[in-house]
mmCIF file of C-alpha atoms in Angstrom:
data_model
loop_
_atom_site.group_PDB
_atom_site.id
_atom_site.type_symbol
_atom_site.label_atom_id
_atom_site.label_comp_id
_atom_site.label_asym_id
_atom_site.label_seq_id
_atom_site.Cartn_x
_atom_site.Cartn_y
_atom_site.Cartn_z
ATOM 1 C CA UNK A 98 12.651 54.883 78.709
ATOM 2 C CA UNK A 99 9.435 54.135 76.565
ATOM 3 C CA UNK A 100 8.363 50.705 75.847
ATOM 4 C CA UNK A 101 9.239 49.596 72.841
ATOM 5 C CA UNK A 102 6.947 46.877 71.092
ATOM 6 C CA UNK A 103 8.798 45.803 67.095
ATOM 7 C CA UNK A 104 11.372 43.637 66.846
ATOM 8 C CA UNK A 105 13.764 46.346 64.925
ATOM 9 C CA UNK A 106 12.450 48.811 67.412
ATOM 10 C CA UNK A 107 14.156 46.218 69.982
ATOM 11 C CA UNK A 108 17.367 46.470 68.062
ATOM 12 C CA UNK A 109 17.682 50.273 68.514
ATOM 13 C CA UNK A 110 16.432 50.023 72.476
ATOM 14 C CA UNK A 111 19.259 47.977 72.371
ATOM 15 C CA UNK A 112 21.922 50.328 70.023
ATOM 16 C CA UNK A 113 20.659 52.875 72.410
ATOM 17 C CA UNK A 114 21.494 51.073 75.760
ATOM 18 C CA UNK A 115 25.225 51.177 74.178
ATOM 19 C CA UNK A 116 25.146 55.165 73.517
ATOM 20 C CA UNK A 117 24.176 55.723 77.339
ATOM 21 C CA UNK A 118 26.875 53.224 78.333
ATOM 22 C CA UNK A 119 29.511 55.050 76.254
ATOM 23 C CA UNK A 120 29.045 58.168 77.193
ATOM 24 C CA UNK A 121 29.013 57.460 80.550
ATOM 25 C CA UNK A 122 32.667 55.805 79.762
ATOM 26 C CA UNK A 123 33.537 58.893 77.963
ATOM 27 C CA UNK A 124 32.491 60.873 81.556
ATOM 28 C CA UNK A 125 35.291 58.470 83.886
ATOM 29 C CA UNK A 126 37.588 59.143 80.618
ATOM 30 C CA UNK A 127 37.262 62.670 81.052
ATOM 31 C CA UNK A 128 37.736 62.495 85.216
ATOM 32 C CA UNK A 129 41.079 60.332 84.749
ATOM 33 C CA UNK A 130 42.505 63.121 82.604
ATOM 34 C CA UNK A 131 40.978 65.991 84.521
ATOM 35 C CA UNK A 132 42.793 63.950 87.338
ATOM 36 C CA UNK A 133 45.846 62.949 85.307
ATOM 37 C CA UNK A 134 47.866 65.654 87.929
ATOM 38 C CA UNK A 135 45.796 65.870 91.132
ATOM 39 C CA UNK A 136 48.124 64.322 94.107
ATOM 40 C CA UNK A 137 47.536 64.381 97.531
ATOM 41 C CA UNK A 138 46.717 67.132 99.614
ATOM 42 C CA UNK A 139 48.490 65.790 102.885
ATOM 43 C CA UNK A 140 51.664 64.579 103.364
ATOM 44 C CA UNK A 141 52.757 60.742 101.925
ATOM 45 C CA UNK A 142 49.024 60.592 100.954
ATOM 46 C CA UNK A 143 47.465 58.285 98.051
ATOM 47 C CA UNK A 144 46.798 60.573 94.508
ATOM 48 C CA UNK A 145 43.796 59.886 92.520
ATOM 49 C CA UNK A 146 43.605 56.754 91.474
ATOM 50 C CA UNK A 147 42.501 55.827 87.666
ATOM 51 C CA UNK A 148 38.634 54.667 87.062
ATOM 52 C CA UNK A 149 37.768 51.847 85.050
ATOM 53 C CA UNK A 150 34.269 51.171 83.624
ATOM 54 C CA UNK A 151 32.679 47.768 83.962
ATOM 55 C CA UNK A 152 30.339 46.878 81.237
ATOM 56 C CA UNK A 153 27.611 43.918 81.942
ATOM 57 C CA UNK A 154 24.898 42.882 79.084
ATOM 58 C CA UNK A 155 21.366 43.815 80.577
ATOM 59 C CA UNK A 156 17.917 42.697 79.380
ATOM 60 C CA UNK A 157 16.317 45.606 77.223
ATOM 61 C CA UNK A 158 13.005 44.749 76.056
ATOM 62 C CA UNK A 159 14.094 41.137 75.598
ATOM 63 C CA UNK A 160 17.275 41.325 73.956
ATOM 64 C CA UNK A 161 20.600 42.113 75.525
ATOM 65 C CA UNK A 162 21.534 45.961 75.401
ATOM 66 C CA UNK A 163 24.617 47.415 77.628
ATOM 67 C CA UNK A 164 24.846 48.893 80.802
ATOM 68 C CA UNK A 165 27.912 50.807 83.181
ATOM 69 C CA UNK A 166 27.139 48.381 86.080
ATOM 70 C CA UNK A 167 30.024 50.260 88.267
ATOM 71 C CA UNK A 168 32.880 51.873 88.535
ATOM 72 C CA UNK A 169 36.496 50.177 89.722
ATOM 73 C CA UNK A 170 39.558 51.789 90.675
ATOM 74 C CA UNK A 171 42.825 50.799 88.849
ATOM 75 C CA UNK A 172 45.059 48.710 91.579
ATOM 76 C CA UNK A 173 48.594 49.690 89.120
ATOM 77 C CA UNK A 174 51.459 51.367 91.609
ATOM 78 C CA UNK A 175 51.352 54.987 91.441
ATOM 79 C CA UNK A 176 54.834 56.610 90.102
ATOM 80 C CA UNK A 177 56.459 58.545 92.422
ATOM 81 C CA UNK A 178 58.407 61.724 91.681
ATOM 82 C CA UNK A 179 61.508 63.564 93.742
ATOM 83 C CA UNK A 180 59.898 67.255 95.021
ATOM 84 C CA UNK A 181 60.523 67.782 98.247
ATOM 85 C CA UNK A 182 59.140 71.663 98.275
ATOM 86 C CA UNK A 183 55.841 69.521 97.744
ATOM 87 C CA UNK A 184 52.814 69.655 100.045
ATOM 88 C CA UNK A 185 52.456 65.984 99.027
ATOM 89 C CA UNK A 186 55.656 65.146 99.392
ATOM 90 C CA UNK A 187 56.515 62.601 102.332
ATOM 91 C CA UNK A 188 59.338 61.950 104.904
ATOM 92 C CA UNK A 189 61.925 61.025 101.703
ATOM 93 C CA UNK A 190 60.619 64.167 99.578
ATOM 94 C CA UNK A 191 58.992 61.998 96.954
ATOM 95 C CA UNK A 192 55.615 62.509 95.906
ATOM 96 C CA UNK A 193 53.004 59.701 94.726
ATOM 97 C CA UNK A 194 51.535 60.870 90.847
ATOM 98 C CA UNK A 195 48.254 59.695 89.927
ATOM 99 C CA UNK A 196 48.430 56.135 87.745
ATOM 100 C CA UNK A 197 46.596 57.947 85.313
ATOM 101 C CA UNK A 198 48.825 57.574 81.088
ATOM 102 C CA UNK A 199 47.440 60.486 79.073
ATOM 103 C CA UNK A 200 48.071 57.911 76.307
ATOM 104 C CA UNK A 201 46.151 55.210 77.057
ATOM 105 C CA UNK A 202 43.146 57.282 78.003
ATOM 106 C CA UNK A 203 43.392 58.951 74.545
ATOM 107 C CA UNK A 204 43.285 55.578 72.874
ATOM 108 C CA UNK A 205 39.930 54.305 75.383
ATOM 109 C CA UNK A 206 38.845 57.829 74.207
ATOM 110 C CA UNK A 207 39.060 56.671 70.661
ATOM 111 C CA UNK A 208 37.624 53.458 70.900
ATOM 112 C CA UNK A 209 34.335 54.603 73.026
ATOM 113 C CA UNK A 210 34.001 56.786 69.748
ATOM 114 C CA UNK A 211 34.420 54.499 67.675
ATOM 115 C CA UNK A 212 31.773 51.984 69.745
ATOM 116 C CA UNK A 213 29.594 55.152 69.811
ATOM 117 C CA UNK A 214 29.564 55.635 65.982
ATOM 118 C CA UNK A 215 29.094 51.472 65.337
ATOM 119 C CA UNK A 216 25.811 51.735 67.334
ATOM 120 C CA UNK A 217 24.446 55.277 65.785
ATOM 121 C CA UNK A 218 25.096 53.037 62.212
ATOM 122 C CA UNK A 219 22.822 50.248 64.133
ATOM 123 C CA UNK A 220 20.174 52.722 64.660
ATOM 124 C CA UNK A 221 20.167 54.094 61.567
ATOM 125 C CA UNK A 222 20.258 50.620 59.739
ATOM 126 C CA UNK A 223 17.340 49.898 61.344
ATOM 127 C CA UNK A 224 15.607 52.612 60.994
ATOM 128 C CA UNK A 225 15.916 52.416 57.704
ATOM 129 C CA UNK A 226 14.700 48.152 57.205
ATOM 130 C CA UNK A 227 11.863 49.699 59.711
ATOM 131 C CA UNK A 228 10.766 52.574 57.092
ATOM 132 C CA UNK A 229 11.263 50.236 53.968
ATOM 133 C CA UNK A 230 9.082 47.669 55.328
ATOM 134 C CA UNK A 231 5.880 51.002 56.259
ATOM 135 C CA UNK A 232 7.244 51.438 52.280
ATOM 136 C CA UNK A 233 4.882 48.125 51.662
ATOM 137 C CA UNK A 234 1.908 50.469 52.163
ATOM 138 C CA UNK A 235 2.634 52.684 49.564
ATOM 139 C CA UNK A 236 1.198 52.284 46.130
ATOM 140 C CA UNK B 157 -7.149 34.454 53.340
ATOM 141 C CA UNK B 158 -5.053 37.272 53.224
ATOM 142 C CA UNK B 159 -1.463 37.513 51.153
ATOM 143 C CA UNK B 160 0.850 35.540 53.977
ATOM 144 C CA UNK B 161 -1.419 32.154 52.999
ATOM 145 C CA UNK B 162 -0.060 32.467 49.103
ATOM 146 C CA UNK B 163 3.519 30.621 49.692
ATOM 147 C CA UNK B 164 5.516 33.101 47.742
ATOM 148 C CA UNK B 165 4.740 35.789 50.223
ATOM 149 C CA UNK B 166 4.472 33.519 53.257
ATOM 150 C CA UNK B 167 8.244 32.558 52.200
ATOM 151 C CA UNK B 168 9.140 36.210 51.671
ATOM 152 C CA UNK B 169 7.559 36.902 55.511
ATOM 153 C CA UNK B 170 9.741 34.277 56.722
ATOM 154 C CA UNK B 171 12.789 35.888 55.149
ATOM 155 C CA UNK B 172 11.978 39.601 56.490
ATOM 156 C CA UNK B 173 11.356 38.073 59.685
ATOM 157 C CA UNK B 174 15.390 35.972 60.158
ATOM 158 C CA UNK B 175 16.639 39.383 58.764
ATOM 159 C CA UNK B 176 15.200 41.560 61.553
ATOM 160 C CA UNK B 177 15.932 38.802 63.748
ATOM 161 C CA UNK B 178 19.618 38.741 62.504
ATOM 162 C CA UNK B 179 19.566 43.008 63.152
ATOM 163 C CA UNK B 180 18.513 43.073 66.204
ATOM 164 C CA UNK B 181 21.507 40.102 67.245
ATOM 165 C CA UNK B 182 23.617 42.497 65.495
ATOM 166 C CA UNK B 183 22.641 45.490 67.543
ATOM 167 C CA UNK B 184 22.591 42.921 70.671
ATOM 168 C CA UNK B 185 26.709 42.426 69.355
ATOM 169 C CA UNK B 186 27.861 45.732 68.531
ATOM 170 C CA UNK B 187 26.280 47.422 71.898
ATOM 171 C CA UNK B 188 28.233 44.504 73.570
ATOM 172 C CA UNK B 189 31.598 45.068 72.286
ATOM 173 C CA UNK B 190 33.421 46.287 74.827
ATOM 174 C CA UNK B 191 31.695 44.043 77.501
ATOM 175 C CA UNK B 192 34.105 41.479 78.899
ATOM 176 C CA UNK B 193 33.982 38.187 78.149
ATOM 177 C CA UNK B 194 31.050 38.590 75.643
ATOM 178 C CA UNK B 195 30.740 36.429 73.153
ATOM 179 C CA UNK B 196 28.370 37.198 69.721
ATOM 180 C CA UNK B 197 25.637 35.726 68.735
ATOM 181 C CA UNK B 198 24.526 35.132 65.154
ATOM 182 C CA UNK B 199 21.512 32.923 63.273
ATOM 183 C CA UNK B 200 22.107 29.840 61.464
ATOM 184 C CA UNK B 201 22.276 30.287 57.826
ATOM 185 C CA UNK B 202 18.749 30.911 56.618
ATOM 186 C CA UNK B 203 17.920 27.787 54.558
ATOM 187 C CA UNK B 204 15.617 28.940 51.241
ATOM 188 C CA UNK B 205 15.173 24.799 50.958
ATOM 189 C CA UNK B 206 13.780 24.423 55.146
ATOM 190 C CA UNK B 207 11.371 27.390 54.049
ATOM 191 C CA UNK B 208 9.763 25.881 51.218
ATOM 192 C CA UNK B 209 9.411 21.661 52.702
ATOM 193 C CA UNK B 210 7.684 23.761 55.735
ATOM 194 C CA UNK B 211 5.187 25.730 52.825
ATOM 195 C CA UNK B 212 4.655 22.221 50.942
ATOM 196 C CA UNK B 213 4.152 19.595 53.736
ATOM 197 C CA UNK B 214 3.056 21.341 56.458
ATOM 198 C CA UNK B 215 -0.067 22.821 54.386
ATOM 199 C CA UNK B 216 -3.846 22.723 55.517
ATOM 200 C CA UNK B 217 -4.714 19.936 58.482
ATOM 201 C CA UNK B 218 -8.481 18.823 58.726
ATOM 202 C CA UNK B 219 -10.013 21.661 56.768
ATOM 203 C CA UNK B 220 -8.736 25.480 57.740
ATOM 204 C CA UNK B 221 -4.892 25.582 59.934
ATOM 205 C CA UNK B 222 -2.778 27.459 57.237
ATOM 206 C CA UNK B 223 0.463 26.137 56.663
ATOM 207 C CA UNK B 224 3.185 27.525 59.109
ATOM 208 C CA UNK B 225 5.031 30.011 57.600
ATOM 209 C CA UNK B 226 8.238 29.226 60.221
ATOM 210 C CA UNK B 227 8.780 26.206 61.506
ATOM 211 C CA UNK B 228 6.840 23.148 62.782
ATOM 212 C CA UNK B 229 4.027 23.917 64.971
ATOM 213 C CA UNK B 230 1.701 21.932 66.703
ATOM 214 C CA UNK B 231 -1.804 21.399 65.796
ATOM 215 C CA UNK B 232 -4.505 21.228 68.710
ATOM 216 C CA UNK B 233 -7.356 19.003 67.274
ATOM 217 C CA UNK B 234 -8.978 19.224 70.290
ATOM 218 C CA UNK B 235 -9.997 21.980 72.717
ATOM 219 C CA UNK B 236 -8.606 19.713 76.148
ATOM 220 C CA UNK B 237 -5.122 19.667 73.420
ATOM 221 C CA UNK B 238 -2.631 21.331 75.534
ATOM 222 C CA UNK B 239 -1.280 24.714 73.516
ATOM 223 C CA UNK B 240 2.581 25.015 72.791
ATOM 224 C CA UNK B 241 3.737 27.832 75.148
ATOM 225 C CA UNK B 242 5.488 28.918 72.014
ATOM 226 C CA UNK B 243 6.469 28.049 68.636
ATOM 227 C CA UNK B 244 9.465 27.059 67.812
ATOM 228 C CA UNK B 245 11.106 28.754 65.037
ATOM 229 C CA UNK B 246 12.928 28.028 61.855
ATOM 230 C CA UNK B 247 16.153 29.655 62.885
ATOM 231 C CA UNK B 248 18.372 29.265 66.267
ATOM 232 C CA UNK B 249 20.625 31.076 67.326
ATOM 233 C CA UNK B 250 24.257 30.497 67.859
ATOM 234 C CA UNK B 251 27.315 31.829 69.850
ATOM 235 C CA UNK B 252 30.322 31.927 68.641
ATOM 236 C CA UNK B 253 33.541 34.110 68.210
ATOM 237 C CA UNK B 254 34.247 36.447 65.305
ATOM 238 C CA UNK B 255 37.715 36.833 64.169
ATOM 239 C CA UNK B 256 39.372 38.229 66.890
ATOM 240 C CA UNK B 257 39.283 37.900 70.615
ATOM 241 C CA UNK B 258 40.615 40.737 72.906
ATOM 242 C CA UNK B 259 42.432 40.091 76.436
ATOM 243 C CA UNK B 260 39.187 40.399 78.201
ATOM 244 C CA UNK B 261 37.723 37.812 76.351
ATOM 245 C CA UNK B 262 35.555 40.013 74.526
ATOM 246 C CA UNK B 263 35.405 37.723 70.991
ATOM 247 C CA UNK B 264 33.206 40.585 69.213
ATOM 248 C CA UNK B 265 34.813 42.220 65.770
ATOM 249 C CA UNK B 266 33.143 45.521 65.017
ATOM 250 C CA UNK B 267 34.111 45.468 61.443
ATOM 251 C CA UNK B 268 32.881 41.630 61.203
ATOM 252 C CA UNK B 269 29.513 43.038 62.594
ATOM 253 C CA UNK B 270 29.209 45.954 60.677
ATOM 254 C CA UNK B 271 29.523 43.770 57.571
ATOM 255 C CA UNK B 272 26.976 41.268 58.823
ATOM 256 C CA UNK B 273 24.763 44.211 59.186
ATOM 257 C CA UNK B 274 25.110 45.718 55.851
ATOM 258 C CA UNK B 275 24.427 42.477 54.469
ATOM 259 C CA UNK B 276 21.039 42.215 56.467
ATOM 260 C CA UNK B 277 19.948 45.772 55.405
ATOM 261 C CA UNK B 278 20.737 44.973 51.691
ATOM 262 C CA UNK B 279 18.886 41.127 51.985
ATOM 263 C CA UNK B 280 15.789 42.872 53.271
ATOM 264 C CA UNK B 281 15.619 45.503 50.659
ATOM 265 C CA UNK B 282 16.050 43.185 47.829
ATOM 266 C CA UNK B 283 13.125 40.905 49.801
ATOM 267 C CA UNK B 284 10.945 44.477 50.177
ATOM 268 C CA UNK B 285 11.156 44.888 46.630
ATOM 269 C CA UNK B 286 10.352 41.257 45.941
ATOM 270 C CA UNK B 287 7.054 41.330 47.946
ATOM 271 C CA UNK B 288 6.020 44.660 46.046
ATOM 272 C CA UNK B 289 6.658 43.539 42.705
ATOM 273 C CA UNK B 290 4.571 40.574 43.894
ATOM 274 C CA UNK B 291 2.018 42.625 45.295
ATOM 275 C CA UNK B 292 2.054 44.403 41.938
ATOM 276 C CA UNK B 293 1.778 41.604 39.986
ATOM 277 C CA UNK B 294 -1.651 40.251 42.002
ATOM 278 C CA UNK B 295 -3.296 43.679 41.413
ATOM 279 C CA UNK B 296 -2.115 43.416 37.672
ATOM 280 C CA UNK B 297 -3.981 39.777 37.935
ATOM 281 C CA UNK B 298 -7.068 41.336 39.440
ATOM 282 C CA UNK B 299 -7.265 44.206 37.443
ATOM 283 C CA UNK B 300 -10.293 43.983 34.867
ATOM 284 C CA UNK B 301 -9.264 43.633 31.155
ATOM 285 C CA UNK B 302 -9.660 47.331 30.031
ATOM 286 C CA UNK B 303 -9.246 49.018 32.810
#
């Protein structure tokens, strides 16, 4: 990451901080639903469990910007389903499901848009106050 | 003496300066909205009236300091004067929710930021154009009579 030196320059180190932290929220998005069917592969055994991103303000170039700090598994009870023919299946024949809801992943999936295109509109706002102010120059 | 010594533009610097101040809070917000338990920051209300006592009664000390053009700053008469690790500026900034707080105690309102923002960008345009009409008008001033 390049050093930075304006102040409006700071702002989009800053609106950019929040891109990288979406997208890295859109990537454990995209592994819960990838995941939304994987159970065990031994018998009575845990599924995947749903991934949560945790956010923490950092220090970019002075102000405070975004960043993933980790990843935390979701503690919610997995479901459990009736299949004994299943390799997952344990001494009662029911099998554990991931705690992953297609739903509310579609609606995170929504929102880290919507955060994604709020900070794009940052850059280009300032952007903009940065080339109007070069516009001074002119004439 | 250069165009930030004339009050009118010193005033104008001061206003460009709380808006990209103001932006770059607003970026500090918006990247911050889905971090838990963030709360946003925002400037005081820039005062037009705070501006203009510091132009008038701060002006010229002893023959050469130029009026501050934000806030109070100290003036070392002295070379054993200790200097102010920084000055303090007009504006401060404050925390405090927007309209809405989530679960996670995340108080930030995209739209309520977005709006802030567009309200910055359109403030520092109308200031832009201020300062070049000025700038205009000096070169009108300086311009010989027929040319």
């Amino acid at each position: 990451m390049p050093e930075i030196k304006s102040q409006s320059m700071a702002a989009m180190a800053v609106a950019a901080s929040a891109l990288r932290a979406q997208q890295g929220r859109m990537r454990v998005i995209a592994e819960n639903i990838a995941n939304a069917n994987s159970t065990a592969t031994t018998a009575g055994g845990d599924p995947y469990r749903r991934q949560l991103p945790i956010f923490r303000p950092t220090k970019v170039q002075g102000a405070e910007g975004v960043q993933m700090v980790r990843v935390d598994p979701d503690q919610s009870d997995f479901k459990t389903e009736y299949d004994p023919g299943n390799p997952a299946a344990d001494a009662n024949g029911y099998v554990k499901l991931p705690n992953v809801n297609s739903l509310v992943e579609a609606l995170d999936m929504k929102e880290a848009q919507r955060a994604y295109e709020a900070n794009l509109n940052v850059i280009e706002t300032a952007r903009v106050m940065e080339s109007r102010t070069l516009d001074i120059l002119k004439k | 003496m250069g165009p930030d010594d004339i009050p009118l533009f010193g005033m104008l610097k001061s206003r460009l300066g709380y808006l990209t101040e103001r932006q770059r809070l607003v970026a500090q917000n918006v990247a911050n909205a889905d971090t838990a338990g963030y709360r946003p920051q925002d400037l005081k209300q820039f005062s037009f009236q705070a501006s203009l006592m510091n132009q008038t009664s701060g002006a010229v000390y002893r023959g050469g300091v130029a009026a501050p053009t934000n806030g109070v700053r100290m003036i070392a008469t002295s070379a054993s004067h200790l200097a102010p690790s920084n000055a303090p500026s007009a504006w401060r900034a404050t925390a405090g929710a927007d309209s809405e707080t989530t679960l996670d105690g995340n108080a930030v309102s995209l739209e309520d930021q977005m709006i802030k923002m567009t309200n910055a960008r359109m403030n520092y345009d109308a200031a832009i154009s201020f300062y070049q009409k000025s700038m205009t008008m000096l070169r009108m001033a300086a311009r010989k009579p027929n040319g």
